[in-house]
Amino acid sequence: MQTLATLDRCGNAPCLDFVNTVHSWLEPQPREYLESYSDLLRWAVDEGVLPRVRARRLRRLAESRPDQAQRVLARARELRAAMHGLFAAVAAGRSPGAGDVAALNAALDRTLPRRLLRVSASGARWDWVGADEDLESLLWPVIVSASELLIDGDLARIKACPSPDGCGWLFLDTSKNGSRRWCSMKMCGGTVKARRYYRRKKAED
Ligand SMILES: [Zn+2]
């Protein structure tokens, strides 16, 4: 059984890894990896979308505003469900539901005005305005990642780990020939291989 600390990051995009914090979407009672705001912080740091210094500030802020942190967690899960709906549709070659697209647009509407371009002699980078004072700021890079993947990504390479043997986790296939099938060998690929081996053994007996 995986924990949040060992959770596979096989999505190849922060938005898809975020969707994959439920395992799995195909099960009636899926495992929830984001049980608290603190889990959300930990996930974002491990994902590489939240600097540790900022995470420490947000943790202190969350401790002083527990109700607000709880609301952000609820909003994060809602957004995750919308992103799942959206990208699962793309993976299946369908048009996403209008509600899921609207949810992402609403999130972008809150997020994009907070973007700030920083430029120095060594180069330019995106930063955020007021991220240390906003408990929702840990979601901003994930929200931007979703829009960037949709606009710039190769949509044909967004795939779902196939049911019934696979788990429905979503990933961007970055393999050379685009032949990746499973979320990961640790989760599904290995299980399927083991099951096939078992079936073959049984047939031989
Ligand atoms: Zn899988």
PDB file of C-alpha atoms and ligand atoms in Angstrom:
ATOM      1  CA  MET A   1       0.000   0.000   0.000  1.00  0.00           C
ATOM      2  CA  GLN A   2       1.375   3.381  -0.977  1.00  0.00           C
ATOM      3  CA  THR A   3       1.423   6.392   1.286  1.00  0.00           C
ATOM      4  CA  LEU A   4       1.368  10.006   0.241  1.00  0.00           C
ATOM      5  CA  ALA A   5       5.162  10.065   0.654  1.00  0.00           C
ATOM      6  CA  THR A   6       5.701   7.127  -1.706  1.00  0.00           C
ATOM      7  CA  LEU A   7       2.846   7.892  -4.094  1.00  0.00           C
ATOM      8  CA  ASP A   8       3.790   7.293  -7.729  1.00  0.00           C
ATOM      9  CA  ARG A   9       4.242  10.483  -9.753  1.00  0.00           C
ATOM     10  CA  CYS A  10       3.671   8.922 -13.117  1.00  0.00           C
ATOM     11  CA  GLY A  11       1.490  11.636 -14.697  1.00  0.00           C
ATOM     12  CA  ASN A  12       4.395  13.621 -16.234  1.00  0.00           C
ATOM     13  CA  ALA A  13       2.461  16.836 -15.517  1.00  0.00           C
ATOM     14  CA  PRO A  14       1.559  18.380 -12.139  1.00  0.00           C
ATOM     15  CA  CYS A  15      -2.155  18.541 -13.083  1.00  0.00           C
ATOM     16  CA  LEU A  16      -2.252  14.807 -13.879  1.00  0.00           C
ATOM     17  CA  ASP A  17      -0.269  13.862 -10.768  1.00  0.00           C
ATOM     18  CA  PHE A  18      -2.807  15.940  -8.856  1.00  0.00           C
ATOM     19  CA  VAL A  19      -5.700  14.000 -10.415  1.00  0.00           C
ATOM     20  CA  ASN A  20      -3.851  10.815  -9.413  1.00  0.00           C
ATOM     21  CA  THR A  21      -4.040  11.603  -5.687  1.00  0.00           C
ATOM     22  CA  VAL A  22      -7.132   9.389  -5.711  1.00  0.00           C
ATOM     23  CA  HIS A  23      -6.693   5.684  -6.386  1.00  0.00           C
ATOM     24  CA  SER A  24      -8.558   4.862  -8.209  1.00  0.00           C
ATOM     25  CA  TRP A  25     -11.329   6.838  -9.869  1.00  0.00           C
ATOM     26  CA  LEU A  26     -12.785   3.572 -11.158  1.00  0.00           C
ATOM     27  CA  GLU A  27     -13.386   2.098  -7.715  1.00  0.00           C
ATOM     28  CA  PRO A  28     -16.588   2.740  -5.766  1.00  0.00           C
ATOM     29  CA  GLN A  29     -14.567   3.513  -2.636  1.00  0.00           C
ATOM     30  CA  PRO A  30     -11.279   4.950  -3.810  1.00  0.00           C
ATOM     31  CA  ARG A  31      -8.311   5.660  -1.595  1.00  0.00           C
ATOM     32  CA  GLU A  32      -8.002   9.367  -0.811  1.00  0.00           C
ATOM     33  CA  TYR A  33      -4.406  10.597  -0.471  1.00  0.00           C
ATOM     34  CA  LEU A  34      -5.280  14.192   0.405  1.00  0.00           C
ATOM     35  CA  GLU A  35      -6.926  13.951   3.816  1.00  0.00           C
ATOM     36  CA  SER A  36      -5.900  17.367   5.107  1.00  0.00           C
ATOM     37  CA  TYR A  37      -4.490  20.728   4.080  1.00  0.00           C
ATOM     38  CA  SER A  38      -1.182  19.515   5.444  1.00  0.00           C
ATOM     39  CA  ASP A  39      -1.301  16.585   2.973  1.00  0.00           C
ATOM     40  CA  LEU A  40      -1.901  19.089   0.206  1.00  0.00           C
ATOM     41  CA  LEU A  41       1.193  21.038   1.286  1.00  0.00           C
ATOM     42  CA  ARG A  42       3.290  17.913   1.406  1.00  0.00           C
ATOM     43  CA  TRP A  43       2.064  16.752  -1.995  1.00  0.00           C
ATOM     44  CA  ALA A  44       2.847  20.147  -3.581  1.00  0.00           C
ATOM     45  CA  VAL A  45       6.382  20.235  -2.122  1.00  0.00           C
ATOM     46  CA  ASP A  46       7.120  16.668  -3.268  1.00  0.00           C
ATOM     47  CA  GLU A  47       5.662  17.469  -6.682  1.00  0.00           C
ATOM     48  CA  GLY A  48       8.141  20.346  -6.984  1.00  0.00           C
ATOM     49  CA  VAL A  49       5.494  23.044  -7.443  1.00  0.00           C
ATOM     50  CA  LEU A  50       5.833  24.635  -4.004  1.00  0.00           C
ATOM     51  CA  PRO A  51       9.127  25.901  -2.534  1.00  0.00           C
ATOM     52  CA  ARG A  52       9.761  24.655   1.008  1.00  0.00           C
ATOM     53  CA  VAL A  53      10.069  28.188   2.403  1.00  0.00           C
ATOM     54  CA  ARG A  54       6.607  29.033   1.092  1.00  0.00           C
ATOM     55  CA  ALA A  55       5.211  25.740   2.371  1.00  0.00           C
ATOM     56  CA  ARG A  56       6.441  26.590   5.880  1.00  0.00           C
ATOM     57  CA  ARG A  57       4.701  29.980   5.715  1.00  0.00           C
ATOM     58  CA  LEU A  58       1.481  28.448   4.429  1.00  0.00           C
ATOM     59  CA  ARG A  59       1.605  25.792   7.149  1.00  0.00           C
ATOM     60  CA  ARG A  60       1.784  28.485   9.841  1.00  0.00           C
ATOM     61  CA  LEU A  61      -1.026  30.397   8.132  1.00  0.00           C
ATOM     62  CA  ALA A  62      -3.179  27.255   7.955  1.00  0.00           C
ATOM     63  CA  GLU A  63      -2.623  26.610  11.655  1.00  0.00           C
ATOM     64  CA  SER A  64      -3.970  30.054  12.452  1.00  0.00           C
ATOM     65  CA  ARG A  65      -6.930  29.675  10.032  1.00  0.00           C
ATOM     66  CA  PRO A  66      -8.022  26.032  10.263  1.00  0.00           C
ATOM     67  CA  ASP A  67     -11.527  26.662   8.859  1.00  0.00           C
ATOM     68  CA  GLN A  68     -10.144  28.409   5.816  1.00  0.00           C
ATOM     69  CA  ALA A  69      -7.605  25.600   5.283  1.00  0.00           C
ATOM     70  CA  GLN A  70     -10.457  23.104   5.382  1.00  0.00           C
ATOM     71  CA  ARG A  71     -12.346  25.103   2.742  1.00  0.00           C
ATOM     72  CA  VAL A  72      -9.280  25.199   0.486  1.00  0.00           C
ATOM     73  CA  LEU A  73      -8.952  21.422   0.808  1.00  0.00           C
ATOM     74  CA  ALA A  74     -12.612  21.015  -0.205  1.00  0.00           C
ATOM     75  CA  ARG A  75     -12.099  23.350  -3.180  1.00  0.00           C
ATOM     76  CA  ALA A  76      -8.942  21.462  -4.160  1.00  0.00           C
ATOM     77  CA  ARG A  77     -10.849  18.181  -4.235  1.00  0.00           C
ATOM     78  CA  GLU A  78     -13.653  19.737  -6.304  1.00  0.00           C
ATOM     79  CA  LEU A  79     -11.143  21.100  -8.759  1.00  0.00           C
ATOM     80  CA  ARG A  80      -9.412  17.724  -8.874  1.00  0.00           C
ATOM     81  CA  ALA A  81     -12.716  16.029  -9.761  1.00  0.00           C
ATOM     82  CA  ALA A  82     -13.283  18.555 -12.556  1.00  0.00           C
ATOM     83  CA  MET A  83      -9.734  18.038 -13.866  1.00  0.00           C
ATOM     84  CA  HIS A  84     -10.258  14.304 -13.762  1.00  0.00           C
ATOM     85  CA  GLY A  85     -13.484  14.637 -15.754  1.00  0.00           C
ATOM     86  CA  LEU A  86     -11.796  16.914 -18.241  1.00  0.00           C
ATOM     87  CA  PHE A  87      -8.620  14.902 -18.838  1.00  0.00           C
ATOM     88  CA  ALA A  88     -10.353  11.507 -18.708  1.00  0.00           C
ATOM     89  CA  ALA A  89     -12.586  12.784 -21.530  1.00  0.00           C
ATOM     90  CA  VAL A  90      -9.555  13.975 -23.512  1.00  0.00           C
ATOM     91  CA  ALA A  91      -7.864  10.587 -22.952  1.00  0.00           C
ATOM     92  CA  ALA A  92     -10.979   8.842 -24.263  1.00  0.00           C
ATOM     93  CA  GLY A  93     -11.150  11.136 -27.312  1.00  0.00           C
ATOM     94  CA  ARG A  94     -14.381  12.751 -26.106  1.00  0.00           C
ATOM     95  CA  SER A  95     -15.249  16.420 -25.621  1.00  0.00           C
ATOM     96  CA  PRO A  96     -15.092  17.268 -21.921  1.00  0.00           C
ATOM     97  CA  GLY A  97     -18.218  18.254 -20.030  1.00  0.00           C
ATOM     98  CA  ALA A  98     -19.045  21.972 -20.001  1.00  0.00           C
ATOM     99  CA  GLY A  99     -19.128  21.989 -16.184  1.00  0.00           C
ATOM    100  CA  ASP A 100     -15.581  20.651 -15.913  1.00  0.00           C
ATOM    101  CA  VAL A 101     -14.275  23.219 -18.390  1.00  0.00           C
ATOM    102  CA  ALA A 102     -16.142  25.978 -16.540  1.00  0.00           C
ATOM    103  CA  ALA A 103     -14.581  24.862 -13.243  1.00  0.00           C
ATOM    104  CA  LEU A 104     -11.088  25.101 -14.721  1.00  0.00           C
ATOM    105  CA  ASN A 105     -11.864  28.499 -16.227  1.00  0.00           C
ATOM    106  CA  ALA A 106     -13.141  29.745 -12.863  1.00  0.00           C
ATOM    107  CA  ALA A 107      -9.918  28.532 -11.228  1.00  0.00           C
ATOM    108  CA  LEU A 108      -7.835  30.216 -13.957  1.00  0.00           C
ATOM    109  CA  ASP A 109      -9.783  33.420 -13.417  1.00  0.00           C
ATOM    110  CA  ARG A 110      -8.589  33.477  -9.783  1.00  0.00           C
ATOM    111  CA  THR A 111      -5.066  32.323 -10.613  1.00  0.00           C
ATOM    112  CA  LEU A 112      -3.825  34.167 -13.695  1.00  0.00           C
ATOM    113  CA  PRO A 113      -4.060  37.693 -12.197  1.00  0.00           C
ATOM    114  CA  ARG A 114      -1.633  36.494  -9.503  1.00  0.00           C
ATOM    115  CA  ARG A 115       1.103  35.646 -11.999  1.00  0.00           C
ATOM    116  CA  LEU A 116       4.145  37.859 -11.911  1.00  0.00           C
ATOM    117  CA  LEU A 117       7.046  37.894 -14.348  1.00  0.00           C
ATOM    118  CA  ARG A 118      10.428  38.335 -12.683  1.00  0.00           C
ATOM    119  CA  VAL A 119      13.385  39.308 -14.837  1.00  0.00           C
ATOM    120  CA  SER A 120      17.046  39.562 -13.869  1.00  0.00           C
ATOM    121  CA  ALA A 121      20.428  39.355 -15.585  1.00  0.00           C
ATOM    122  CA  SER A 122      20.326  35.563 -15.250  1.00  0.00           C
ATOM    123  CA  GLY A 123      16.956  35.231 -16.954  1.00  0.00           C
ATOM    124  CA  ALA A 124      13.216  35.444 -16.461  1.00  0.00           C
ATOM    125  CA  ARG A 125      10.797  33.290 -14.493  1.00  0.00           C
ATOM    126  CA  TRP A 126       7.208  33.214 -13.412  1.00  0.00           C
ATOM    127  CA  ASP A 127       6.440  33.997  -9.799  1.00  0.00           C
ATOM    128  CA  TRP A 128       3.263  34.857  -7.892  1.00  0.00           C
ATOM    129  CA  VAL A 129       1.817  37.903  -6.184  1.00  0.00           C
ATOM    130  CA  GLY A 130       0.730  37.384  -2.586  1.00  0.00           C
ATOM    131  CA  ALA A 131       1.292  33.609  -2.594  1.00  0.00           C
ATOM    132  CA  ASP A 132       2.540  33.583   1.008  1.00  0.00           C
ATOM    133  CA  GLU A 133      -0.713  35.081   2.271  1.00  0.00           C
ATOM    134  CA  ASP A 134      -3.133  32.915   0.277  1.00  0.00           C
ATOM    135  CA  LEU A 135      -3.775  29.320   1.359  1.00  0.00           C
ATOM    136  CA  GLU A 136      -5.016  28.491  -2.133  1.00  0.00           C
ATOM    137  CA  SER A 137      -1.722  29.538  -3.753  1.00  0.00           C
ATOM    138  CA  LEU A 138      -0.369  25.983  -3.628  1.00  0.00           C
ATOM    139  CA  LEU A 139      -2.970  25.112  -6.286  1.00  0.00           C
ATOM    140  CA  TRP A 140      -1.997  27.884  -8.687  1.00  0.00           C
ATOM    141  CA  PRO A 141       0.869  26.029 -10.419  1.00  0.00           C
ATOM    142  CA  VAL A 142      -1.380  22.976 -10.793  1.00  0.00           C
ATOM    143  CA  ILE A 143      -4.134  25.065 -12.380  1.00  0.00           C
ATOM    144  CA  VAL A 144      -1.686  26.680 -14.801  1.00  0.00           C
ATOM    145  CA  SER A 145      -0.242  23.246 -15.587  1.00  0.00           C
ATOM    146  CA  ALA A 146      -3.717  22.064 -16.652  1.00  0.00           C
ATOM    147  CA  SER A 147      -4.207  24.957 -19.072  1.00  0.00           C
ATOM    148  CA  GLU A 148      -0.670  24.635 -20.460  1.00  0.00           C
ATOM    149  CA  LEU A 149      -1.082  20.915 -21.036  1.00  0.00           C
ATOM    150  CA  LEU A 150      -4.356  21.513 -22.888  1.00  0.00           C
ATOM    151  CA  ILE A 151      -2.956  24.334 -25.019  1.00  0.00           C
ATOM    152  CA  ASP A 152       0.618  23.178 -25.678  1.00  0.00           C
ATOM    153  CA  GLY A 153       0.510  19.448 -24.941  1.00  0.00           C
ATOM    154  CA  ASP A 154      -0.022  16.627 -27.398  1.00  0.00           C
ATOM    155  CA  LEU A 155      -3.576  15.649 -26.447  1.00  0.00           C
ATOM    156  CA  ALA A 156      -3.245  12.298 -28.201  1.00  0.00           C
ATOM    157  CA  ARG A 157      -0.572  11.450 -25.636  1.00  0.00           C
ATOM    158  CA  ILE A 158      -2.852  11.979 -22.636  1.00  0.00           C
ATOM    159  CA  LYS A 159      -3.858   8.477 -21.639  1.00  0.00           C
ATOM    160  CA  ALA A 160      -5.710   6.598 -18.923  1.00  0.00           C
ATOM    161  CA  CYS A 161      -4.361   3.392 -17.420  1.00  0.00           C
ATOM    162  CA  PRO A 162      -6.821   1.025 -19.156  1.00  0.00           C
ATOM    163  CA  SER A 163      -9.583  -0.759 -17.269  1.00  0.00           C
ATOM    164  CA  PRO A 164     -10.380  -3.445 -16.288  1.00  0.00           C
ATOM    165  CA  ASP A 165      -6.756  -4.475 -15.572  1.00  0.00           C
ATOM    166  CA  GLY A 166      -5.569  -0.886 -15.122  1.00  0.00           C
ATOM    167  CA  CYS A 167      -6.691   1.716 -12.638  1.00  0.00           C
ATOM    168  CA  GLY A 168      -7.762   4.736 -14.703  1.00  0.00           C
ATOM    169  CA  TRP A 169      -4.897   6.941 -13.486  1.00  0.00           C
ATOM    170  CA  LEU A 170      -4.039   9.567 -16.069  1.00  0.00           C
ATOM    171  CA  PHE A 171      -0.638  10.258 -17.575  1.00  0.00           C
ATOM    172  CA  LEU A 172       1.098  12.041 -20.399  1.00  0.00           C
ATOM    173  CA  ASP A 173       2.875   9.432 -22.475  1.00  0.00           C
ATOM    174  CA  THR A 174       6.391  10.782 -23.008  1.00  0.00           C
ATOM    175  CA  SER A 175       7.821   7.505 -24.291  1.00  0.00           C
ATOM    176  CA  LYS A 176       9.703   7.744 -27.576  1.00  0.00           C
ATOM    177  CA  ASN A 177       7.223   5.776 -29.663  1.00  0.00           C
ATOM    178  CA  GLY A 178       4.095   6.642 -27.653  1.00  0.00           C
ATOM    179  CA  SER A 179       3.525   3.037 -26.626  1.00  0.00           C
ATOM    180  CA  ARG A 180       3.147   3.467 -22.880  1.00  0.00           C
ATOM    181  CA  ARG A 181       0.078   1.622 -21.641  1.00  0.00           C
ATOM    182  CA  TRP A 182       0.095   1.476 -17.836  1.00  0.00           C
ATOM    183  CA  CYS A 183       0.303   4.157 -15.163  1.00  0.00           C
ATOM    184  CA  SER A 184       3.408   2.479 -13.738  1.00  0.00           C
ATOM    185  CA  MET A 185       4.943  -0.928 -13.321  1.00  0.00           C
ATOM    186  CA  LYS A 186       4.775  -0.489  -9.556  1.00  0.00           C
ATOM    187  CA  MET A 187       1.011   0.022  -9.590  1.00  0.00           C
ATOM    188  CA  CYS A 188      -0.626  -1.718 -12.557  1.00  0.00           C
ATOM    189  CA  GLY A 189       1.915  -2.859 -15.143  1.00  0.00           C
ATOM    190  CA  GLY A 190       3.560  -5.207 -12.638  1.00  0.00           C
ATOM    191  CA  THR A 191       0.222  -6.542 -11.372  1.00  0.00           C
ATOM    192  CA  VAL A 192      -0.985  -7.277 -14.885  1.00  0.00           C
ATOM    193  CA  LYS A 193       2.272  -9.041 -15.717  1.00  0.00           C
ATOM    194  CA  ALA A 194       1.990 -11.118 -12.534  1.00  0.00           C
ATOM    195  CA  ARG A 195      -1.645 -11.961 -13.322  1.00  0.00           C
ATOM    196  CA  ARG A 196      -0.733 -13.065 -16.863  1.00  0.00           C
ATOM    197  CA  TYR A 197       2.101 -15.185 -15.504  1.00  0.00           C
ATOM    198  CA  TYR A 198      -0.279 -16.774 -12.989  1.00  0.00           C
ATOM    199  CA  ARG A 199      -2.863 -17.495 -15.717  1.00  0.00           C
ATOM    200  CA  ARG A 200      -0.167 -19.040 -17.917  1.00  0.00           C
ATOM    201  CA  LYS A 201       1.075 -21.167 -15.036  1.00  0.00           C
ATOM    202  CA  LYS A 202      -2.472 -22.313 -14.299  1.00  0.00           C
ATOM    203  CA  ALA A 203      -3.049 -23.211 -17.939  1.00  0.00           C
ATOM    204  CA  GLU A 204       0.148 -25.273 -17.879  1.00  0.00           C
ATOM    205  CA  ASP A 205      -0.793 -27.199 -14.716  1.00  0.00           C
TER     206      ASP A 205
HETATM  207 ZN    ZN B   1      -2.836   1.990 -13.242  1.00  0.00          ZN
END
